Amino acid sequence: MQDSIIKLALDVGNKRIKFVVGELSSDGNKLRIVDYLDLESEGIRKSVIEDAERLTYLISKGINSIAKRTGIKFKKVSLGVSSARLVSKTGHALIDFEDEKEITCEDVEKLGELVRKDFLTDDEVVIEEEKYNVRIDSMGILKNPVGQVGRNLQGDVHLVTLDKRLLQPLIDVVNDAGLEIEDIWLKVSASAKATLKQEDRQMGVALVDIGEGITDVAIYKNNKIIYTKSIAIGGMHFVSDIAYLLGLSVKEAETILGKLQNKEIKNGKVRTEMGEYEVKSLYDIIEARTGDLIGFVHETIEESGFDGYLGKGIVFTGGGVWLDELLNRAGTKLRCAVRKMTPLELRGLENPSASYSTVIGVLLSKLEKEYIQKEREKRVKEIKNYENESATKNVDIDKKEMNNIEDIFTGRPDKKDGMMEKIKKWISNFI
């Protein structure tokens, strides 16, 4: 596709390393997966890098393989990150203006700056930022205040932060593999991009992203992420529990869980080359870890203050969601609608498993950001050309027409233009 946007996304997990290359057409209407790669991960355990050299080698190997197959040499990558030590902070900011004025994008951004100044320490980096409950002159909540007029602006800002020292080892590994990181995305937020519909995020939903080593929970309401929390429990812990309690190797425990998932059960037992195991005993082991995980989800929802306000219930995704037992228990314990979601299908990567939610979400987030930026640059150029032409012809610029062009950036869709609607809906136009 001529003048298309091509980007590389990376998800470094405890068990697998995933690469996805996507291409978005210049008009934002067509998206396809150019290539993808899934490698076994080594050198990282419980989301802590133990062998940087080995992990660097594997990422470099994956990049070289993709370059050879696509003919594209990538220098930059977008990366998804998570940690059991993510911190969720919400602060309130108020800006008083000397006189009544029109609110700009810079004013809205300053809300974030004020909260970051008050809540952020020198050791922290912001992974995710969301502004909500924005008001002008203490009036009703506005979806987008840009272009409105008032004497003050206020709003809440949700920050998800991580200690720089925890993030730096992963950045170093990716850099040593020959890649520059151009964007870092919160994994659970990326997974939401790939799995949730706008209706889910609007009505209220808890997204539970179960990875191999970490489970992330994100609470969405009114199309905003308003609370997040993580815990160091994931799919690998079910494996390690069975291996430890039954005195088995990790490989044997993985085989057993795979057979449970595929319902390969006969006379109440699971059989492998190493032996046979009572299903009841296996489920007793799984039950304990499942209880811990569901207890964490319930606790997180209560802490968020939105218990009872999640109209779309709880959605599970991620590579660790492979046991029906987990979903059944969650539905009973949490007393709300519970469902499993896989990422939306894309041309070139049909029927993706839930383990691809993060990497696909990272790709979609980056393509969307890049596309909107290109549209912004194009419109700014049009505005400048219009200004020059008007000045030459001694014609005044129509303020209303200028606002229509700027609406594309501010989020106030103009009926005649329709571009903002295309940007909002591009994610559903995959061909």
Coordinates of C-alpha atoms in Angstrom, one line a residue:
M1 CA 0.0 0.0 0.0
Q2 CA 1.5 3.3 -1.1
D3 CA 2.4 5.7 1.7
S4 CA 1.1 3.2 4.2
I5 CA 2.3 3.0 7.9
I6 CA 4.3 -0.1 8.8
K7 CA 5.1 -0.8 12.4
L8 CA 6.6 -3.5 14.6
A9 CA 5.2 -4.5 18.0
L10 CA 6.9 -6.6 20.6
D11 CA 5.7 -8.5 23.7
V12 CA 8.4 -10.1 25.9
G13 CA 6.8 -12.6 28.2
N14 CA 8.0 -15.1 30.7
K15 CA 7.2 -18.0 28.4
R16 CA 6.9 -16.6 24.9
I17 CA 8.3 -13.6 22.9
K18 CA 5.9 -12.3 20.3
F19 CA 6.6 -10.1 17.3
V20 CA 3.9 -8.7 15.0
V21 CA 4.4 -6.4 11.9
G22 CA 1.3 -4.5 10.8
E23 CA 0.6 -2.2 7.8
L24 CA -2.1 0.4 7.8
S25 CA -3.2 2.1 4.5
S26 CA -2.7 5.8 4.1
D27 CA -6.5 6.4 4.2
G28 CA -6.8 4.4 7.4
N29 CA -9.3 1.9 5.9
K30 CA -7.2 -1.2 5.4
L31 CA -5.0 -3.0 7.9
R32 CA -3.1 -6.3 7.5
I33 CA -0.6 -8.3 9.4
V34 CA 2.6 -8.5 7.3
D35 CA 4.3 -11.0 9.5
Y36 CA 4.3 -12.4 13.0
L37 CA 6.7 -14.6 15.1
D38 CA 6.3 -16.5 18.3
L39 CA 9.5 -17.7 20.1
E40 CA 10.1 -19.5 23.4
S41 CA 11.4 -17.1 26.0
E42 CA 14.5 -17.6 28.0
G43 CA 16.5 -15.5 30.4
I44 CA 13.4 -14.0 32.1
R45 CA 11.6 -15.5 35.0
K46 CA 8.7 -14.0 37.0
S47 CA 9.1 -10.9 34.8
V48 CA 12.7 -10.4 36.1
I49 CA 15.5 -10.6 33.6
E50 CA 18.0 -13.2 34.8
D51 CA 20.1 -13.7 31.7
A52 CA 20.1 -10.5 29.6
E53 CA 22.5 -11.9 27.1
R54 CA 20.3 -14.9 26.3
L55 CA 17.2 -12.7 26.1
T56 CA 18.9 -10.2 23.8
Y57 CA 20.0 -13.0 21.5
L58 CA 16.5 -14.4 21.2
I59 CA 15.0 -10.9 20.4
S60 CA 17.8 -10.3 17.9
K61 CA 17.2 -13.7 16.3
G62 CA 13.5 -12.9 15.9
I63 CA 14.2 -9.5 14.4
N64 CA 16.6 -11.0 11.9
S65 CA 14.1 -13.7 11.0
I66 CA 11.3 -11.1 10.3
A67 CA 13.7 -8.9 8.3
K68 CA 14.7 -11.9 6.1
R69 CA 11.0 -12.9 5.5
T70 CA 9.6 -9.4 4.9
G71 CA 12.6 -7.6 3.4
I72 CA 12.1 -4.8 6.0
K73 CA 14.9 -3.9 8.3
F74 CA 13.3 -2.5 11.5
K75 CA 15.2 0.0 13.7
K76 CA 12.3 0.9 16.0
V77 CA 9.7 -1.1 17.9
S78 CA 6.7 -0.5 20.2
L79 CA 6.8 -2.4 23.4
G80 CA 4.3 -3.6 25.9
V81 CA 5.3 -3.7 29.6
S82 CA 3.8 -4.9 32.9
S83 CA 5.0 -5.5 36.4
A84 CA 3.6 -6.6 39.7
R85 CA 5.0 -3.3 41.0
L86 CA 2.9 -1.0 38.8
V87 CA 1.4 1.9 40.8
S88 CA -2.0 3.4 40.1
K89 CA -2.4 7.0 41.2
T90 CA -5.2 9.5 40.7
G91 CA -5.0 13.2 41.3
H92 CA -7.1 16.3 40.8
A93 CA -5.9 19.5 39.1
L94 CA -7.4 23.0 38.8
I95 CA -6.3 25.8 36.5
D96 CA -7.6 29.3 37.1
F97 CA -7.2 31.8 34.2
E98 CA -6.9 35.5 34.7
D99 CA -9.7 36.2 32.3
E100 CA -12.3 34.1 30.4
K101 CA -10.6 32.3 27.5
E102 CA -11.0 29.6 25.0
I103 CA -9.6 26.2 26.2
T104 CA -6.8 24.8 24.2
C105 CA -5.1 21.4 23.9
E106 CA -2.2 22.8 25.9
D107 CA -4.5 23.7 28.8
V108 CA -5.8 20.2 28.9
E109 CA -2.3 18.8 28.8
K110 CA -1.3 21.1 31.7
L111 CA -3.8 19.2 33.9
G112 CA -1.6 16.1 33.5
E113 CA 1.6 18.2 34.1
L114 CA 0.2 19.5 37.4
V115 CA -0.8 16.0 38.7
R116 CA 2.6 14.5 37.6
K117 CA 4.4 17.3 39.5
D118 CA 2.5 16.5 42.7
F119 CA 2.4 12.7 42.5
L120 CA 5.4 11.6 40.5
T121 CA 8.8 10.9 42.2
D122 CA 12.1 11.2 40.5
D123 CA 12.4 7.4 40.3
E124 CA 9.1 6.9 38.5
V125 CA 8.1 6.9 34.8
V126 CA 4.5 7.2 33.6
I127 CA 3.4 4.2 31.5
E128 CA -0.2 5.3 31.1
E129 CA -2.1 8.6 31.6
E130 CA -5.8 9.2 31.4
K131 CA -7.8 12.4 32.0
Y132 CA -11.4 12.3 33.0
N133 CA -14.2 14.2 34.9
V134 CA -13.0 17.4 33.0
R135 CA -15.1 20.5 33.8
I136 CA -15.1 24.2 32.9
D137 CA -16.2 26.6 35.6
S138 CA -17.5 23.7 37.8
M139 CA -20.2 22.9 35.2
G140 CA -21.0 19.4 33.9
I141 CA -18.4 16.9 32.8
L142 CA -17.2 17.4 29.2
K143 CA -16.0 14.8 26.8
N144 CA -13.6 17.3 25.3
P145 CA -13.3 20.9 26.6
V146 CA -11.1 22.2 23.8
G147 CA -12.8 25.2 22.1
Q148 CA -15.1 25.9 25.0
V149 CA -14.8 29.1 26.9
G150 CA -14.4 29.6 30.7
R151 CA -12.4 31.0 33.6
N152 CA -11.1 27.8 35.0
L153 CA -10.4 24.2 34.0
Q154 CA -10.3 21.1 36.3
G155 CA -10.2 17.4 36.0
D156 CA -9.0 14.1 37.4
V157 CA -5.8 12.4 36.0
H158 CA -5.1 8.7 36.4
L159 CA -1.4 7.8 36.2
V160 CA 0.1 4.3 36.0
T161 CA 3.7 4.4 37.0
L162 CA 6.7 2.1 37.3
D163 CA 10.1 2.5 38.9
K164 CA 12.6 3.4 36.2
R165 CA 15.0 0.8 37.7
L166 CA 12.6 -2.0 37.0
L167 CA 12.0 -0.9 33.5
Q168 CA 15.5 -0.1 32.4
P169 CA 16.8 -3.8 32.2
L170 CA 14.2 -4.6 29.6
I171 CA 14.9 -1.4 27.6
D172 CA 18.6 -2.3 27.7
V173 CA 17.9 -5.8 26.3
V174 CA 15.8 -4.4 23.5
N175 CA 18.4 -1.8 22.7
D176 CA 21.2 -4.3 22.7
A177 CA 19.2 -6.4 20.2
G178 CA 19.5 -3.5 17.8
L179 CA 16.1 -1.8 18.3
E180 CA 15.2 1.6 19.5
I181 CA 12.0 1.8 21.5
E182 CA 9.7 4.4 20.1
D183 CA 6.7 3.8 22.3
I184 CA 6.0 1.9 25.6
W185 CA 2.4 0.8 26.2
L186 CA 0.8 -0.7 29.3
K187 CA 0.1 -4.3 28.5
V188 CA -3.4 -4.4 30.0
S189 CA -4.3 -1.2 28.1
A190 CA -3.0 -2.7 24.9
S191 CA -5.0 -5.9 25.5
A192 CA -8.1 -3.7 26.0
K193 CA -7.5 -2.1 22.6
A194 CA -7.4 -5.5 21.0
T195 CA -10.4 -7.1 22.8
L196 CA -12.9 -4.6 24.2
K197 CA -15.6 -2.8 22.2
Q198 CA -16.3 0.8 22.9
E199 CA -19.6 -0.2 24.4
D200 CA -17.7 -2.3 27.0
R201 CA -15.5 0.5 28.0
Q202 CA -18.4 3.0 28.1
M203 CA -20.8 0.9 30.3
G204 CA -18.0 -0.3 32.6
V205 CA -15.9 -3.4 32.5
A206 CA -13.0 -5.0 34.3
L207 CA -10.4 -6.5 32.0
V208 CA -8.3 -9.2 33.5
D209 CA -5.2 -10.0 31.5
I210 CA -3.6 -13.2 32.8
G211 CA 0.0 -13.6 31.5
E212 CA 2.4 -16.3 32.4
G213 CA 3.9 -14.5 35.4
I214 CA 1.7 -11.5 36.0
T215 CA -2.0 -10.8 36.1
D216 CA -3.2 -7.2 35.3
V217 CA -6.6 -5.8 36.1
A218 CA -7.9 -2.6 34.5
I219 CA -11.2 -0.9 35.3
Y220 CA -12.9 1.0 32.4
K221 CA -15.9 3.3 32.8
N222 CA -17.2 6.0 30.4
N223 CA -14.6 5.0 27.9
K224 CA -11.7 5.8 30.3
I225 CA -9.3 3.5 32.2
I226 CA -9.7 4.7 35.8
Y227 CA -8.0 2.0 37.9
T228 CA -5.3 -0.6 37.5
K229 CA -3.5 -3.1 39.6
S230 CA -1.2 -6.1 39.1
I231 CA -0.1 -9.2 41.0
A232 CA 2.7 -11.7 40.4
I233 CA 0.3 -14.7 39.7
G234 CA -0.1 -16.1 36.2
G235 CA -0.3 -19.3 34.2
M236 CA 3.2 -20.4 35.1
H237 CA 2.1 -20.7 38.8
F238 CA -0.5 -23.3 38.0
V239 CA 2.3 -25.3 36.4
S240 CA 4.7 -24.8 39.2
D241 CA 2.1 -25.8 41.8
I242 CA 1.4 -29.1 40.1
A243 CA 5.1 -29.8 39.6
Y244 CA 6.0 -29.0 43.2
L245 CA 3.1 -30.8 44.9
L246 CA 3.3 -33.9 42.8
G247 CA 7.1 -34.0 42.5
L248 CA 7.1 -33.6 38.8
S249 CA 9.2 -31.8 36.2
V250 CA 7.8 -28.5 34.8
K251 CA 7.5 -30.1 31.4
E252 CA 5.4 -32.9 32.8
A253 CA 3.2 -30.5 34.6
E254 CA 2.7 -28.5 31.4
T255 CA 1.7 -31.7 29.6
I256 CA -0.9 -32.5 32.3
L257 CA -2.5 -29.1 32.2
G258 CA -2.6 -29.3 28.4
K259 CA -4.5 -32.5 28.6
L260 CA -6.9 -31.1 31.2
Q261 CA -7.6 -28.2 28.9
N262 CA -8.2 -30.4 25.9
K263 CA -10.5 -32.7 28.0
E264 CA -8.2 -35.7 27.5
I265 CA -9.6 -37.5 30.5
K266 CA -10.4 -41.1 30.9
N267 CA -12.0 -42.7 33.9
G268 CA -11.3 -39.7 36.0
K269 CA -7.6 -39.7 35.2
V270 CA -5.1 -37.9 33.0
R271 CA -2.5 -40.1 31.4
T272 CA 0.9 -39.1 30.1
E273 CA 4.0 -41.1 29.2
M274 CA 5.2 -40.6 32.7
G275 CA 2.1 -41.9 34.5
E276 CA -1.5 -41.2 35.3
Y277 CA -3.0 -38.6 37.7
E278 CA -6.3 -38.3 39.4
V279 CA -8.3 -35.4 37.9
K280 CA -9.8 -34.6 41.3
S281 CA -6.3 -34.2 42.9
L282 CA -5.3 -31.9 40.0
Y283 CA -8.3 -29.7 40.4
D284 CA -7.8 -29.5 44.1
I285 CA -4.3 -28.0 43.4
I286 CA -5.7 -25.7 40.7
E287 CA -8.5 -24.6 43.0
A288 CA -6.2 -23.0 45.5
R289 CA -4.3 -20.9 43.0
T290 CA -7.6 -20.0 41.3
G291 CA -9.0 -18.8 44.6
D292 CA -6.0 -16.5 45.1
L293 CA -6.4 -15.0 41.6
I294 CA -10.1 -14.4 41.8
G295 CA -9.7 -13.0 45.3
F296 CA -7.3 -10.4 43.8
V297 CA -9.7 -9.5 41.0
H298 CA -12.5 -9.0 43.5
E299 CA -10.3 -6.9 45.8
T300 CA -9.2 -4.7 42.9
I301 CA -12.7 -4.0 41.8
E302 CA -13.7 -3.1 45.3
E303 CA -10.7 -0.8 45.7
S304 CA -11.6 1.0 42.5
G305 CA -15.0 2.0 43.9
F306 CA -16.8 0.7 40.9
D307 CA -18.1 -2.5 42.3
G308 CA -21.7 -2.8 41.1
Y309 CA -21.1 -0.3 38.2
L310 CA -19.6 -2.7 35.7
G311 CA -22.4 -3.0 33.2
K312 CA -20.4 -5.3 30.9
G313 CA -19.0 -7.5 33.7
I314 CA -15.5 -9.0 33.7
V315 CA -13.5 -10.0 30.6
F316 CA -10.6 -12.4 30.8
T317 CA -7.8 -12.5 28.2
G318 CA -4.1 -13.3 28.0
G319 CA -1.9 -16.4 27.6
G320 CA -2.8 -17.7 31.0
V321 CA -6.5 -18.0 30.3
W322 CA -6.8 -21.7 29.4
L323 CA -8.8 -23.3 32.1
D324 CA -12.6 -23.3 32.0
E325 CA -12.4 -23.9 35.8
L326 CA -11.0 -20.5 36.2
L327 CA -13.9 -18.8 34.4
N328 CA -16.6 -20.9 36.1
R329 CA -15.2 -20.2 39.5
A330 CA -14.9 -16.5 38.7
G331 CA -18.5 -16.2 37.6
T332 CA -19.7 -17.8 40.8
K333 CA -17.4 -15.9 43.2
L334 CA -17.7 -12.4 41.6
R335 CA -21.5 -12.7 40.9
C336 CA -21.4 -11.0 37.5
A337 CA -21.1 -11.8 33.8
V338 CA -17.8 -13.3 33.0
R339 CA -16.4 -14.1 29.6
K340 CA -13.2 -14.8 27.8
M341 CA -12.1 -12.7 24.8
T342 CA -9.5 -13.2 22.1
P343 CA -8.2 -10.3 20.0
L344 CA -10.0 -9.3 16.9
E345 CA -9.1 -11.1 13.8
L346 CA -6.9 -9.3 11.3
R347 CA -6.0 -10.1 7.7
G348 CA -2.8 -12.2 7.9
L349 CA -3.5 -13.4 11.4
E350 CA -6.8 -15.2 11.6
N351 CA -8.1 -16.9 14.8
P352 CA -5.4 -15.5 17.1
S353 CA -5.4 -16.9 20.6
A354 CA -5.9 -14.9 23.8
S355 CA -2.1 -14.9 24.2
Y356 CA -1.8 -12.5 21.3
S357 CA -4.0 -9.8 22.9
T358 CA -1.2 -7.7 24.2
V359 CA 1.1 -7.7 21.1
I360 CA -1.9 -7.0 18.7
G361 CA -3.1 -4.2 21.1
V362 CA 0.4 -2.6 21.1
L363 CA 0.4 -2.7 17.3
L364 CA -3.1 -1.2 17.0
S365 CA -2.2 1.5 19.6
K366 CA 0.9 2.5 17.7
L367 CA -0.8 2.5 14.3
E368 CA -3.6 4.6 15.6
K369 CA -1.3 7.1 17.1
E370 CA 0.8 7.3 14.0
Y371 CA -2.2 7.7 11.7
I372 CA -3.7 10.5 13.8
Q373 CA -0.3 12.3 13.9
K374 CA -0.1 12.1 10.1
E375 CA -3.6 13.5 9.7
R376 CA -2.6 16.3 12.1
E377 CA 0.4 17.2 10.1
K378 CA -1.5 17.1 6.9
R379 CA -4.2 19.4 8.2
V380 CA -1.7 21.8 9.7
K381 CA -0.1 22.0 6.3
E382 CA -3.5 22.6 4.7
I383 CA -4.2 25.4 7.3
K384 CA -0.9 27.1 6.5
N385 CA -1.5 26.9 2.8
Y386 CA -5.0 28.3 3.3
E387 CA -3.6 31.1 5.4
N388 CA -1.0 32.0 2.7
E389 CA -3.6 31.9 -0.1
S390 CA -6.0 34.1 1.9
A391 CA -3.2 36.6 2.7
T392 CA -2.2 36.7 -1.0
K393 CA -5.8 37.3 -2.1
N394 CA -6.5 39.7 0.9
V395 CA -9.3 37.4 2.0
D396 CA -10.3 36.9 5.7
I397 CA -10.1 33.3 6.9
D398 CA -13.5 31.9 7.8
K399 CA -13.2 31.2 11.6
K400 CA -15.9 28.5 11.4
E401 CA -14.1 26.7 8.6
M402 CA -10.9 26.8 10.6
N403 CA -12.7 25.3 13.5
N404 CA -13.9 22.4 11.3
I405 CA -10.4 21.6 10.4
E406 CA -9.2 21.8 14.0
D407 CA -12.1 19.6 15.1
I408 CA -10.2 16.6 13.7
F409 CA -7.6 17.0 16.5
T410 CA -9.9 18.1 19.3
G411 CA -12.5 15.3 19.0
R412 CA -15.5 17.4 18.1
P413 CA -16.6 15.7 14.9
D414 CA -18.0 17.9 12.2
K415 CA -20.9 16.5 10.2
K416 CA -19.6 17.8 6.9
D417 CA -16.0 16.5 7.3
G418 CA -16.6 13.1 8.9
M419 CA -12.9 12.5 9.3
M420 CA -13.1 12.1 13.1
E421 CA -15.6 9.4 12.7
K422 CA -13.4 7.6 10.3
I423 CA -10.5 7.8 12.8
K424 CA -12.7 6.5 15.6
K425 CA -14.1 3.6 13.5
W426 CA -10.9 2.6 11.7
I427 CA -10.3 -0.2 14.1
S428 CA -13.5 -1.9 12.8
N429 CA -12.7 -1.5 9.2
F430 CA -10.0 -4.2 8.9
I431 CA -10.0 -5.9 5.6

